[in-house]
């Protein structure tokens, strides 16, 4: 089993799946609504609102699309055919992480290009650095959550439960943590840790606003590496 073949197979499925293009359309439509309001209704919006509304659905849909390649293997039980040796388990995990990064790249490029053309349509100025920031941020965001749920699947492979956990983690957990941050008795170091070093809190928000701190990049990259290491260790011991 070759990693390149697994990645190519996943990539082909992604690019030929209606779910991919339907998801991208759902991401672009809210941003188009903002651009239309600026161009035709004198809406008081700036270019950052285009990226924020692309991420309105994008932060959830990109993770769902990143999870589909390995949840499909689990639900169809084809994963057992590729897990007959320890080295094949490692190759499978690495291939899925690469696929997750590719999904983030696809959504990042779509977000960057749609923002560029919608900004031109609305007569808004798009900073040059925003072009690569959108792509990089979506890759980091997708790698963090996609690798997280891939690793969780090595412990517990109920597909429905994985999608429910993903939904709650992205849509509900940051709000719950906001409530904790409002507590007057919260220690300052805990407050700082949550805001700057806990990707589960800040990633859903900063991926749309692109208001990243240096600590966000470091903690996101460190989180991805840590989760991947745990996943690689666990998948070698998993009995499929």
Coordinates of N, CA and C in Angstrom, one line a residue:
X1 N 0.8 -1.2 0.0 CA 0.0 0.0 0.0 C 0.9 1.3 0.0
X2 N 0.6 2.2 -1.0 CA 1.4 3.4 -1.1 C 0.6 4.6 -0.6
X3 N 1.3 5.5 0.1 CA 0.6 6.7 0.6 C 0.1 7.5 -0.6
X4 N 0.9 7.6 -1.6 CA 0.5 8.4 -2.8 C -0.7 7.9 -3.5
X5 N -0.9 6.6 -3.5 CA -2.1 6.1 -4.1 C -3.3 6.3 -3.3
X6 N -3.2 6.2 -2.0 CA -4.3 6.5 -1.1 C -4.7 8.0 -1.2
X7 N -3.7 8.9 -1.2 CA -4.0 10.3 -1.4 C -4.7 10.6 -2.7
X8 N -4.1 10.0 -3.8 CA -4.7 10.3 -5.1 C -6.1 9.8 -5.2
X9 N -6.4 8.6 -4.6 CA -7.8 8.1 -4.6 C -8.7 9.0 -3.9
X10 N -8.3 9.5 -2.7 CA -9.1 10.4 -1.9 C -9.3 11.7 -2.7
X11 N -8.2 12.2 -3.3 CA -8.3 13.5 -4.0 C -9.3 13.4 -5.2
X12 N -9.2 12.2 -5.9 CA -10.2 12.0 -7.0 C -11.6 12.0 -6.6
X13 N -11.8 11.3 -5.4 CA -13.2 11.3 -4.9 C -13.7 12.7 -4.5
X14 N -12.8 13.5 -3.9 CA -13.1 14.8 -3.5 C -13.5 15.7 -4.7
X15 N -12.7 15.6 -5.7 CA -12.9 16.5 -6.9 C -14.1 16.0 -7.7
X16 N -14.6 14.8 -7.6 CA -15.7 14.3 -8.3 C -17.0 14.2 -7.5
X17 N -16.9 14.6 -6.3 CA -18.1 14.5 -5.4 C -18.9 15.8 -5.4
X18 N -20.2 15.6 -5.5 CA -21.1 16.8 -5.5 C -21.1 17.5 -4.2
X19 N -20.8 16.7 -3.1 CA -20.8 17.3 -1.8 C -19.7 18.5 -1.7
X20 N -18.6 18.3 -2.4 CA -17.5 19.3 -2.4 C -18.0 20.6 -3.0
X21 N -18.6 20.5 -4.1 CA -19.1 21.7 -4.8 C -20.3 22.3 -4.2
X22 N -21.2 21.5 -3.7 CA -22.3 22.0 -2.9 C -21.9 22.8 -1.7
X23 N -20.9 22.2 -1.0 CA -20.3 22.9 0.2 C -19.7 24.2 -0.2
X24 N -18.9 24.3 -1.3 CA -18.3 25.5 -1.7 C -19.3 26.6 -2.1
X25 N -20.4 26.2 -2.7 CA -21.4 27.1 -3.1 C -22.1 27.7 -1.8
X26 N -22.3 26.8 -0.8 CA -22.9 27.3 0.4 C -22.0 28.3 1.1
X27 N -20.7 28.1 1.0 CA -19.7 29.0 1.6 C -19.7 30.3 0.9
X28 N -19.8 30.3 -0.4 CA -19.7 31.5 -1.2 C -20.9 32.4 -1.2
X29 N -22.1 31.8 -1.1 CA -23.4 32.5 -1.1 C -23.5 33.6 -0.1
X30 N -23.2 33.3 1.2 CA -23.3 34.4 2.2 C -22.3 35.6 1.9
X31 N -21.1 35.2 1.4 CA -20.2 36.3 1.0 C -20.7 37.1 -0.1
X32 N -21.3 36.4 -1.1 CA -21.9 37.1 -2.2 C -23.0 38.1 -1.8
X33 N -23.8 37.6 -0.8 CA -24.8 38.5 -0.3 C -24.2 39.8 0.3
X34 N -23.1 39.7 1.0 CA -22.4 40.9 1.5 C -21.9 41.8 0.4
X35 N -21.3 41.2 -0.6 CA -20.8 41.9 -1.8 C -21.9 42.6 -2.5
X36 N -23.0 41.9 -2.7 CA -24.2 42.5 -3.4 C -24.7 43.7 -2.7
X37 N -24.8 43.6 -1.3 CA -25.3 44.7 -0.6 C -24.4 45.9 -0.6
X38 N -23.1 45.7 -0.7 CA -22.1 46.8 -0.9 C -22.2 47.4 -2.3
X39 N -22.3 46.6 -3.3 CA -22.3 47.1 -4.7 C -23.6 47.8 -5.0
X40 N -24.8 47.3 -4.5 CA -26.1 47.8 -5.0 C -26.9 48.5 -3.9
X41 N -26.6 48.2 -2.6 CA -27.4 48.8 -1.6 C -26.7 49.7 -0.6
X42 N -25.4 50.0 -1.0 CA -24.6 50.8 -0.1 C -24.4 50.3 1.3
X43 N -24.2 49.0 1.3 CA -24.0 48.3 2.6 C -22.7 48.7 3.2
X44 N -22.7 48.9 4.6 CA -21.5 49.4 5.3 C -20.6 48.3 5.7
X45 N -20.1 47.6 4.7 CA -19.2 46.4 5.0 C -17.8 46.6 4.4
X46 N -16.9 45.9 4.9 CA -15.5 45.9 4.4 C -15.1 44.5 3.9
X47 N -13.9 44.4 3.3 CA -13.6 43.1 2.7 C -13.5 42.0 3.7
X48 N -13.2 42.3 5.0 CA -13.1 41.3 6.0 C -14.4 40.6 6.2
X49 N -15.5 41.3 6.0 CA -16.8 40.7 6.1 C -17.1 39.6 5.1
X50 N -16.4 39.7 3.9 CA -16.5 38.7 2.9 C -15.9 37.4 3.4
X51 N -14.7 37.5 4.0 CA -14.1 36.3 4.5 C -14.8 35.7 5.7
X52 N -15.4 36.6 6.5 CA -16.1 36.2 7.7 C -17.4 35.4 7.3
X53 N -18.1 35.9 6.3 CA -19.3 35.2 5.9 C -19.0 34.0 5.0
X54 N -17.8 33.9 4.4 CA -17.4 32.7 3.7 C -17.2 31.6 4.8
X55 N -16.6 32.0 5.9 CA -16.4 31.1 7.0 C -17.6 30.8 7.8
X56 N -18.7 31.5 7.6 CA -19.9 31.3 8.3 C -20.4 29.8 8.2
X57 N -20.4 29.3 7.0 CA -20.6 27.9 6.8 C -19.3 27.1 6.6
X58 N -18.3 27.8 6.1 CA -17.0 27.2 5.7 C -16.3 26.5 6.9
X59 N -16.4 27.0 8.1 CA -15.6 26.4 9.2 C -16.2 25.1 9.6
X60 N -17.5 24.9 9.3 CA -18.1 23.6 9.6 C -18.0 22.7 8.4
X61 N -18.3 23.2 7.2 CA -18.3 22.3 6.0 C -17.0 21.8 5.6
X62 N -15.9 22.6 5.8 CA -14.6 22.1 5.5 C -14.2 21.0 6.3
X63 N -14.6 21.0 7.6 CA -14.3 19.8 8.5 C -15.1 18.6 8.1
X64 N -16.3 18.8 7.8 CA -17.2 17.7 7.3 C -16.6 17.0 6.1
X65 N -16.1 17.9 5.1 CA -15.5 17.3 3.9 C -14.2 16.6 4.2
X66 N -13.5 17.1 5.2 CA -12.2 16.5 5.5 C -12.4 15.2 6.2
X67 N -13.5 15.0 6.9 CA -13.8 13.8 7.7 C -14.4 12.7 6.7
X68 N -15.0 13.1 5.6 CA -15.6 12.1 4.8 C -14.7 11.0 4.3
X69 N -13.5 11.3 3.9 CA -12.6 10.2 3.4 C -12.4 9.0 4.4
X70 N -12.2 9.4 5.7 CA -12.0 8.3 6.6 C -13.3 7.8 7.3
X71 N -14.3 8.6 7.4 CA -15.6 8.1 7.9 C -16.3 7.2 6.9
X72 N -16.0 7.4 5.6 CA -16.6 6.5 4.6 C -15.9 5.2 4.7
X73 N -14.6 5.1 4.9 CA -13.9 3.9 5.1 C -14.5 3.1 6.3
X74 N -14.8 3.8 7.4 CA -15.3 3.2 8.6 C -16.7 2.7 8.4
X75 N -17.6 3.5 7.8 CA -19.0 3.1 7.6 C -19.1 1.9 6.6
X76 N -18.2 1.9 5.6 CA -18.3 0.8 4.6 C -17.4 -0.4 5.0
X77 N -16.7 -0.2 6.1 CA -15.9 -1.3 6.6 C -14.7 -1.6 5.7
X78 N -14.4 -0.8 4.8 CA -13.3 -1.0 3.9 C -11.9 -0.7 4.6
X79 N -12.0 -0.1 5.7 CA -10.8 0.3 6.5 C -10.1 -1.0 6.9
X80 N -10.8 -2.1 7.2 CA -10.2 -3.3 7.7 C -9.3 -3.9 6.6
X81 N -9.6 -3.7 5.3 CA -8.8 -4.2 4.3 C -7.4 -3.6 4.2
X82 N -7.2 -2.4 4.8 CA -6.0 -1.7 4.7 C -5.2 -1.7 6.0
X83 N -5.7 -2.4 7.0 CA -5.1 -2.4 8.3 C -4.5 -3.7 8.7
X84 N -4.0 -4.5 7.8 CA -3.5 -5.8 8.1 C -2.1 -5.8 8.7
X85 N -1.4 -4.7 8.6 CA 0.0 -4.7 9.2 C 0.1 -3.3 9.8
X86 N 1.1 -3.3 10.7 CA 1.4 -2.0 11.4 C 1.8 -0.9 10.5
X87 N 2.7 -1.2 9.5 CA 3.2 -0.2 8.6 C 2.0 0.3 7.7
X88 N 1.1 -0.6 7.4 CA -0.1 -0.1 6.6 C -1.0 0.8 7.4
X89 N -1.1 0.6 8.7 CA -1.8 1.5 9.5 C -1.2 2.9 9.6
X90 N 0.1 2.9 9.7 CA 0.8 4.2 9.7 C 0.7 4.9 8.4
X91 N 0.8 4.2 7.3 CA 0.6 4.8 5.9 C -0.8 5.3 5.8
X92 N -1.7 4.6 6.2 CA -3.1 5.0 6.1 C -3.3 6.3 6.9
X93 N -2.8 6.4 8.1 CA -3.0 7.6 8.9 C -2.4 8.8 8.2
X94 N -1.1 8.6 7.8 CA -0.4 9.7 7.1 C -1.1 10.2 5.9
X95 N -1.6 9.2 5.1 CA -2.4 9.5 3.9 C -3.6 10.4 4.2
X96 N -4.3 10.0 5.2 CA -5.5 10.7 5.6 C -5.2 12.1 6.1
X97 N -4.1 12.3 6.8 CA -3.7 13.6 7.2 C -3.4 14.5 6.0
X98 N -2.7 13.9 5.0 CA -2.4 14.7 3.8 C -3.7 15.1 3.1
X99 N -4.6 14.1 3.0 CA -5.9 14.4 2.4 C -6.6 15.5 3.1
X100 N -6.6 15.5 4.5 CA -7.2 16.6 5.2 C -6.6 17.9 4.9
X101 N -5.3 18.0 4.8 CA -4.6 19.2 4.4 C -5.0 19.7 3.0
X102 N -5.2 18.7 2.1 CA -5.7 19.1 0.7 C -7.1 19.7 0.7
X103 N -7.9 19.1 1.5 CA -9.3 19.7 1.7 C -9.2 21.1 2.2
X104 N -8.4 21.4 3.2 CA -8.2 22.7 3.7 C -7.6 23.6 2.6
X105 N -6.7 23.1 1.8 CA -6.2 23.9 0.7 C -7.2 24.3 -0.4
X106 N -8.1 23.3 -0.7 CA -9.2 23.5 -1.7 C -10.1 24.6 -1.2
X107 N -10.5 24.5 0.1 CA -11.4 25.6 0.6 C -10.7 26.9 0.8
X108 N -9.4 26.8 1.1 CA -8.7 28.1 1.2 C -8.5 28.8 -0.1
X109 N -8.2 28.1 -1.1 CA -8.1 28.7 -2.5 C -9.5 29.2 -2.9
X110 N -10.5 28.5 -2.7 CA -11.9 28.9 -3.0 C -12.2 30.2 -2.2
X111 N -11.9 30.2 -1.0 CA -12.1 31.4 -0.2 C -11.3 32.6 -0.6
X112 N -10.1 32.4 -1.0 CA -9.2 33.5 -1.4 C -9.7 34.0 -2.8
X113 N -10.0 33.1 -3.7 CA -10.4 33.6 -5.1 C -11.7 34.3 -5.0
X114 N -12.7 33.7 -4.3 CA -14.0 34.3 -4.2 C -14.0 35.6 -3.5
X115 N -13.1 35.8 -2.5 CA -13.0 37.1 -1.8 C -12.4 38.1 -2.8
X116 N -11.4 37.7 -3.6 CA -10.8 38.6 -4.5 C -11.8 39.1 -5.6
X117 N -12.6 38.2 -6.2 CA -13.5 38.6 -7.2 C -14.7 39.3 -6.6
X118 N -15.2 38.9 -5.4 CA -16.3 39.6 -4.8 C -15.9 41.0 -4.4
X119 N -14.7 41.1 -3.9 CA -14.2 42.4 -3.5 C -14.1 43.4 -4.7
X120 N -13.7 42.9 -5.8 CA -13.6 43.6 -7.1 C -15.0 44.0 -7.5
X121 N -16.0 43.1 -7.4 CA -17.4 43.4 -7.8 C -18.0 44.4 -6.9
X122 N -17.6 44.4 -5.6 CA -18.2 45.4 -4.7 C -17.4 46.7 -4.6
X123 N -16.3 46.7 -5.3 CA -15.5 47.9 -5.2 C -14.7 48.1 -3.9
X124 N -14.4 47.0 -3.3 CA -13.7 47.0 -2.0 C -12.2 46.7 -2.3
X125 N -11.3 47.2 -1.5 CA -9.9 46.9 -1.6 C -9.5 45.7 -0.8
X126 N -8.9 44.8 -1.4 CA -8.4 43.6 -0.8 C -6.9 43.6 -0.5
X127 N -6.5 43.6 0.7 CA -5.0 43.6 1.0 C -4.4 42.4 0.4
X128 N -3.2 42.5 -0.2 CA -2.5 41.4 -0.9 C -2.2 40.3 0.1
X129 N -1.9 40.6 1.3 CA -1.5 39.5 2.3 C -2.7 38.6 2.6
X130 N -3.9 39.2 2.4 CA -5.1 38.4 2.7 C -5.3 37.2 1.8
X131 N -4.7 37.3 0.6 CA -4.8 36.2 -0.4 C -4.2 34.9 0.2
X132 N -3.0 35.0 0.7 CA -2.3 33.8 1.3 C -2.7 33.5 2.7
X133 N -3.2 34.6 3.4 CA -3.6 34.3 4.8 C -4.9 33.4 4.8
X134 N -5.8 33.7 3.9 CA -7.0 32.8 3.8 C -6.7 31.4 3.6
X135 N -5.7 31.1 2.7 CA -5.3 29.8 2.3 C -4.6 29.1 3.5
X136 N -3.7 29.8 4.1 CA -2.9 29.3 5.2 C -3.8 29.0 6.4
X137 N -4.7 29.9 6.7 CA -5.6 29.8 7.9 C -6.5 28.6 7.7
X138 N -7.1 28.4 6.5 CA -8.0 27.3 6.3 C -7.2 26.0 6.4
X139 N -6.0 25.9 5.9 CA -5.2 24.7 6.0 C -4.9 24.3 7.5
X140 N -4.5 25.3 8.3 CA -4.2 25.1 9.7 C -5.5 24.6 10.4
X141 N -6.6 25.4 10.1 CA -7.9 25.1 10.8 C -8.3 23.7 10.5
X142 N -8.3 23.3 9.2 CA -8.7 22.0 8.7 C -7.8 20.9 9.3
X143 N -6.5 21.1 9.2 CA -5.6 20.1 9.8 C -5.8 19.8 11.2
X144 N -6.1 20.9 12.0 CA -6.3 20.7 13.4 C -7.5 19.9 13.7
X145 N -8.7 20.3 13.2 CA -9.9 19.6 13.5 C -10.0 18.3 12.7
X146 N -9.5 18.2 11.5 CA -9.6 16.9 10.8 C -8.7 15.9 11.4
X147 N -7.5 16.3 11.8 CA -6.6 15.3 12.5 C -7.1 15.0 13.8
X148 N -7.7 15.9 14.5 CA -8.3 15.6 15.8 C -9.4 14.5 15.7
X149 N -10.3 14.6 14.8 CA -11.4 13.6 14.6 C -10.9 12.3 14.0
X150 N -9.8 12.4 13.2 CA -9.2 11.2 12.7 C -8.6 10.4 13.8
X151 N -7.9 11.1 14.7 CA -7.3 10.5 15.9 C -8.4 9.9 16.8
X152 N -9.5 10.7 17.0 CA -10.6 10.2 17.9 C -11.1 8.9 17.3
X153 N -11.2 8.8 15.9 CA -11.7 7.6 15.3 C -10.8 6.4 15.5
X154 N -9.6 6.6 15.9 CA -8.7 5.4 16.3 C -9.1 4.9 17.7
X155 N -9.8 5.7 18.5 CA -10.3 5.2 19.8 C -11.7 4.7 19.7
X156 N -12.5 5.5 18.9 CA -14.0 5.2 18.9 C -14.5 5.5 17.5
X157 N -14.9 4.5 16.8 CA -15.2 4.7 15.3 C -16.7 4.7 15.0
X158 N -17.5 5.3 15.8 CA -18.9 5.5 15.5 C -19.0 6.7 14.7
X159 N -19.4 6.6 13.4 CA -19.4 7.7 12.5 C -20.4 8.8 12.9
X160 N -21.6 8.4 13.3 CA -22.5 9.5 13.7 C -22.0 10.2 14.9
X161 N -21.5 9.5 15.8 CA -20.9 10.2 17.0 C -19.8 11.2 16.7
X162 N -19.0 10.8 15.7 CA -17.9 11.6 15.3 C -18.4 13.0 14.7
X163 N -19.4 12.9 13.9 CA -20.0 14.1 13.3 C -20.7 15.0 14.3
X164 N -21.3 14.3 15.3 CA -22.0 15.1 16.4 C -20.9 15.8 17.2
X165 N -19.9 15.1 17.6 CA -18.8 15.7 18.3 C -18.2 16.9 17.5
X166 N -18.0 16.7 16.2 CA -17.4 17.8 15.4 C -18.3 19.0 15.4
X167 N -19.6 18.8 15.3 CA -20.6 19.9 15.3 C -20.6 20.6 16.6
X168 N -20.6 19.9 17.7 CA -20.6 20.5 19.0 C -19.3 21.2 19.3
X169 N -18.2 20.6 18.9 CA -16.9 21.3 19.1 C -16.7 22.6 18.4
X170 N -17.2 22.7 17.2 CA -17.0 23.9 16.4 C -18.1 24.9 16.7
X171 N -19.3 24.5 16.9 CA -20.4 25.4 17.0 C -20.8 25.8 18.5
X172 N -20.5 24.9 19.4 CA -21.0 25.1 20.8 C -19.8 25.4 21.7
X173 N -18.8 24.6 21.6 CA -17.7 24.7 22.6 C -17.1 26.1 22.8
X174 N -16.8 26.9 21.7 CA -16.3 28.2 21.8 C -17.2 29.1 22.6
X175 N -18.6 29.0 22.5 CA -19.5 29.8 23.2 C -19.5 29.4 24.7
X176 N -19.3 28.1 25.0 CA -19.2 27.7 26.4 C -18.0 28.2 27.0
X177 N -16.9 28.2 26.3 CA -15.6 28.8 26.8 C -15.7 30.3 27.0
X178 N -16.5 31.0 26.1 CA -16.8 32.4 26.3 C -17.4 32.7 27.7
X179 N -18.3 31.8 28.0 CA -19.0 31.9 29.3 C -18.0 31.8 30.5
X180 N -17.1 30.9 30.3 CA -16.0 30.7 31.3 C -15.2 31.9 31.4
X181 N -14.8 32.5 30.3 CA -13.9 33.7 30.3 C -14.6 34.9 30.9
X182 N -15.9 34.9 31.0 CA -16.6 36.0 31.6 C -16.7 35.9 33.1
X183 N -16.2 34.8 33.7 CA -16.2 34.6 35.1 C -15.1 35.5 35.8
X184 N -15.5 36.3 36.7 CA -14.6 37.3 37.3 C -13.5 36.6 38.1
X185 N -13.8 35.4 38.6 CA -12.8 34.7 39.5 C -11.8 33.9 38.7
X186 N -11.8 34.0 37.4 CA -10.9 33.2 36.5 C -9.5 33.7 36.6
X187 N -8.5 32.8 36.8 CA -7.1 33.3 36.8 C -6.7 33.9 35.5
X188 N -5.8 34.8 35.6 CA -5.3 35.5 34.4 C -4.6 34.5 33.4
X189 N -3.8 33.6 34.0 CA -3.1 32.7 33.1 C -4.0 31.7 32.4
X190 N -5.1 31.4 33.1 CA -6.1 30.5 32.4 C -6.8 31.3 31.3
X191 N -7.1 32.5 31.6 CA -7.7 33.4 30.5 C -6.8 33.5 29.3
X192 N -5.6 33.8 29.6 CA -4.6 33.9 28.5 C -4.4 32.6 27.7
X193 N -4.4 31.5 28.5 CA -4.2 30.2 27.8 C -5.4 29.9 26.9
X194 N -6.6 30.1 27.3 CA -7.8 29.8 26.5 C -7.8 30.7 25.3
X195 N -7.5 32.0 25.4 CA -7.6 32.9 24.3 C -6.5 32.8 23.3
X196 N -5.3 32.4 23.7 CA -4.2 32.4 22.9 C -3.6 31.1 22.5
X197 N -3.8 30.1 23.4 CA -3.2 28.8 23.2 C -4.1 27.6 23.2
X198 N -5.4 27.8 23.1 CA -6.3 26.7 23.0 C -7.1 26.8 21.7
X199 N -6.6 26.1 20.7 CA -7.2 26.1 19.3 C -8.7 25.8 19.3
X200 N -9.2 25.0 20.2 CA -10.6 24.6 20.2 C -11.4 25.9 20.5
X201 N -10.8 26.9 21.1 CA -11.5 28.1 21.4 C -11.4 29.1 20.3
X202 N -10.1 29.4 19.9 CA -10.0 30.6 19.0 C -10.1 30.3 17.5
X203 N -9.8 29.0 17.1 CA -9.8 28.7 15.7 C -11.1 29.0 14.9
X204 N -12.3 28.6 15.5 CA -13.5 28.9 14.7 C -13.7 30.4 14.5
X205 N -13.2 31.2 15.4 CA -13.4 32.7 15.3 C -12.4 33.3 14.4
X206 N -11.1 33.1 14.6 CA -10.0 33.8 13.9 C -9.9 33.3 12.5
X207 N -10.4 32.1 12.1 CA -10.3 31.6 10.8 C -11.2 32.5 9.8
X208 N -12.3 33.0 10.3 CA -13.1 33.9 9.5 C -12.6 35.4 9.5
X209 N -12.2 35.8 10.7 CA -11.7 37.2 10.8 C -10.3 37.4 10.5
X210 N -9.5 36.3 10.5 CA -8.0 36.4 10.2 C -7.3 37.3 11.1
X211 N -7.8 37.4 12.3 CA -7.2 38.3 13.3 C -6.3 37.3 14.2
X212 N -5.3 36.8 13.6 CA -4.4 35.8 14.2 C -3.3 36.5 15.0
X213 N -3.0 36.0 16.2 CA -1.8 36.4 16.9 C -0.7 35.4 16.6
X214 N 0.5 35.8 16.9 CA 1.6 34.8 16.7 C 1.4 33.5 17.5
X215 N 0.9 33.7 18.7 CA 0.6 32.5 19.6 C -0.4 31.6 18.9
X216 N -1.3 32.1 18.1 CA -2.3 31.3 17.5 C -1.6 30.3 16.5
X217 N -0.7 30.8 15.7 CA 0.0 30.0 14.7 C 0.8 28.9 15.5
X218 N 1.5 29.3 16.5 CA 2.4 28.3 17.2 C 1.5 27.3 17.9
X219 N 0.5 27.6 18.6 CA -0.3 26.7 19.3 C -1.1 25.8 18.3
X220 N -1.5 26.3 17.2 CA -2.2 25.5 16.2 C -1.3 24.4 15.6
X221 N -0.1 24.9 15.2 CA 0.9 23.9 14.7 C 1.3 22.9 15.7
X222 N 1.5 23.3 17.0 CA 1.8 22.4 18.0 C 0.7 21.4 18.3
X223 N -0.5 21.9 18.3 CA -1.7 21.0 18.5 C -1.8 20.0 17.4
X224 N -1.6 20.4 16.2 CA -1.7 19.4 15.0 C -0.6 18.3 15.2
X225 N 0.6 18.7 15.5 CA 1.7 17.8 15.7 C 1.4 16.8 16.8
X226 N 1.0 17.4 18.0 CA 0.7 16.5 19.1 C -0.4 15.5 18.8
X227 N -1.5 16.0 18.2 CA -2.6 15.1 17.9 C -2.2 14.0 16.9
X228 N -1.4 14.4 15.9 CA -0.9 13.4 14.9 C 0.0 12.4 15.6
X229 N 0.8 12.8 16.5 CA 1.7 11.8 17.2 C 0.8 10.8 18.0
X230 N -0.2 11.3 18.7 CA -1.1 10.5 19.4 C -1.8 9.5 18.5
X231 N -2.3 10.0 17.4 CA -3.0 9.2 16.4 C -2.1 8.1 15.8
X232 N -0.8 8.5 15.5 CA 0.1 7.5 14.9 C 0.4 6.4 15.9
X233 N 0.6 6.7 17.2 CA 0.8 5.7 18.2 C -0.4 4.8 18.4
X234 N -1.5 5.4 18.5 CA -2.7 4.7 18.7 C -3.1 3.7 17.6
X235 N -3.0 4.2 16.3 CA -3.5 3.4 15.2 C -2.6 2.2 15.0
X236 N -1.4 2.2 15.5 CA -0.5 1.0 15.4 C -1.0 -0.1 16.3
X237 N -1.7 0.3 17.4 CA -2.2 -0.7 18.4 C -3.6 -1.1 18.2
X238 N -4.3 -0.4 17.3 CA -5.7 -0.6 17.1 C -6.0 -1.9 16.4
X239 N -6.9 -2.7 16.9 CA -7.3 -3.9 16.2 C -8.4 -3.7 15.3
X240 N -8.2 -3.8 14.0 CA -9.2 -3.6 13.0 C -9.7 -5.0 12.5

